[in-house]
């Protein structure tokens, strides 16, 4: 069933569909729990009534005639929980998206809130709602501050490759995002909402936080870009720190960036806190600055074809000189017919005049020349800029075509040359450029404001990416065609009088670019600082990460105050890094991680073909999503492998944390569907045949008994199961409720919940199955037959011992036990019966010493060998030693048996002490004879007591139903038990003379029955069995009275059902005097092997 919630809008006029009033909300989610106002009931036919969430109960009585439509009489009893289609459609027509920062999309909104505030209808189209916001978010600081430098270092060809890689990645992601965004309504929350609802809360929380961190670091990057423009190109005099020598220039710049960046961040945070509406109003202004700046670049490039701007740069040999405080690019100048050292020469020479000056060798042997910084579009400079020219840190920028003579140059003169501030490579440039391709989620974040989100988001986003990609590609070609290579590689414009490199190309003035780029970066920083706290608030309100819950609160109007504070602190970390080139790869990682999972979400949904996957955007394919996912992963490791590992580690830790906390969210995500598909595939593989002996492990069906309050009677059964399994394999916990399914459905659900709670407490990882049956033994038989699916079925049954069976007059307690033993034997299942289970250790106890004793009396497939080994894997039993005892008869060679057993255990790779116990043939003792006699006398007495009771019940049954046939059968048949289980109704009996005489004869026969009881002689087969039980018990108690746990073979029940009660007595005698004992019965197959 599709998972959706309908939040209605109160309409003043009566709906045209029907006159039904009082419908508050429609919710088709199966949450498994009811609100306090809606109490469940049940009639006798299994139709569970609910107080309607659709119908206001106060109005329903007065409007009964309206509610029960004459044409829908067949459905009138269920109209309260299954509304008319017209009622549903009238609410869907008035559906409105809930915007981010209000309530969670799937929460219901009360009718009072709907009446109090009428939402504003969305009216934004593709251009204003998606296209322009995406342009504003994609274009940013990298285009103006770093793209020319990237072209200079990587060359045109590799720069185009970088742009194509990044833009192709975002385009493929946009295609996947469009498919997800058009598959139903996407509220604000963007990528986080889409991923969490497609891949589940674990992936959603991990990727949502990565997206949040990326957006936060993006605000830091934009602020650093704005401060770089401010300090380098707008007001250089504002610098607080200055370098004392040429070595301290970088540190002084970084300190200035930290101080001004922190101030700018604080100011922006205050603006966001005071009013987001001002940020939104200024968004159009900031977008206009970006567009005007880009247009001025194109205008300057076109103008350079005919009138290139005059911007000479000074070269010494082939080295580029820093041009700041000298005007003439010459070694000497003539002033009043006197030739003097120029300002440039004084940088390289020591001495006041031309004749006595001592100059740098490189300066002396090389000429000073001037070349144009912007030769123009028709100059052919594109050939020189076609190939890469990567530099190491501190390497001087050199022009390949100029003549140069190598000579020694003092280190202190290197400050006069333009040099690389960082080592560059293709991978580094990919990480720096990628943030300029991000921002494609802006449209999906505004889906609540769009007139037709499912049409506008794909069209607007893909058009925006196409536009920006064309701008980037054309800019790379234009920069390489117009600007000199050494100027392109000059990151801060030191060779062009501290001007922004792209600014000297623009027309009409470089200030258009400087001012426009400054305002655009400030605007982008404000937008990121506004969006990041709301994203964190959306994650916190989903309540999947408990420690973030505090960030879901804010001001009275919903503004995320605490989230803004955390965002400011994290952004400050980025500001303290102070380098745009180091912050950019960090946010690249987080955005790439987010885009990777958007592609994964689309691919998973497409391949699973879930019924709810019906996107309106049809131009997608799972192969494109996988290609986009692969490109994201490749770009992460290309740009910075160590940042990629850190980002994936953060996401992985968040994923495991959410999984550990157990986020109870059912969002219909694709991972659940993927798990189902994988489970189906694995089950079909397992169906091929039974597992090999090497892969055999006990797959448990634990049969629990519940008390009257539906609480688990023996929780240590679950404790033992968890210790035996240690989280491996299959564990099914089953129980039976006696009654009728239609009447006991609610009781069954309560029992399931109680068992699940106890399983969680005892750390049992498995499944719960509760069945309702008229008889307990039938319910247990159903569990044994039907639990599991395909190859994932249980092979071992764990059942508790029927304590108090001797004191009970009702034979059903031990008959159910024996019937279960027979069922497991018939189904070829292994059986474990832990006796005195209340004395078994809890998961918090530790045995520091002691033994686990195995009494191997008959071979049952090796279960007795395997169980202690599995128990010793758990910390409770780890330090216990294993001892194996076997029994030798008079004709057995006990010495040889011990050697053979030791060899067998060595080949099984099981460490255990071996002992062979000799049992000599001895006469049956008087104690054994007396014990057997008492057992049979007790059985006979109980049989006679039940005889009179059964006759009375049968008489009442015959009177009640005169036409029923008398069913003759065994005294303890199921027919008689059926009568005993259901108390008979009171009936008026008619006594005849024959009945009265028969009753008198029964009373007179009582003394004779007693005399028969006293003269009873025991059956010889029972005496022999009792003898075996007594002798074995003596030996076991003698050797294993102090053992931590005793495991021994469980003898099978007798073939003749008349001896069932004696069988219970034999088991009691066999296990007397042992504190912790477990009876084990194999399933008829080998479960342990000596082969590898």
PDB file of C-alpha atoms in Angstrom, residues 777-778 780-781 784 814-824 1060:
ATOM      1  CA  UNK A 777      -0.306 -29.450  21.829  1.00  0.00           C
ATOM      2  CA  UNK A 778      -1.839 -28.629  18.453  1.00  0.00           C
ATOM      3  CA  UNK A 780       3.096 -26.534  19.337  1.00  0.00           C
ATOM      4  CA  UNK A 781       2.742 -29.035  16.490  1.00  0.00           C
ATOM      5  CA  UNK A 784       7.196 -27.189  14.735  1.00  0.00           C
ATOM      6  CA  UNK A 814       3.175 -33.986  30.728  1.00  0.00           C
ATOM      7  CA  UNK A 815       1.200 -35.282  27.754  1.00  0.00           C
ATOM      8  CA  UNK A 816       1.923 -32.036  25.902  1.00  0.00           C
ATOM      9  CA  UNK A 817       5.609 -32.430  26.743  1.00  0.00           C
ATOM     10  CA  UNK A 818       5.771 -36.021  25.487  1.00  0.00           C
ATOM     11  CA  UNK A 819       3.739 -35.158  22.407  1.00  0.00           C
ATOM     12  CA  UNK A 820       6.272 -32.424  21.583  1.00  0.00           C
ATOM     13  CA  UNK A 821       9.115 -34.928  21.956  1.00  0.00           C
ATOM     14  CA  UNK A 822       7.347 -37.251  19.537  1.00  0.00           C
ATOM     15  CA  UNK A 823       6.700 -34.389  17.093  1.00  0.00           C
ATOM     16  CA  UNK A 824      10.369 -33.371  17.028  1.00  0.00           C
ATOM     17  CA  UNK A1060       3.933 -42.075  28.888  1.00  0.00           C
TER      18      UNK A1060
END
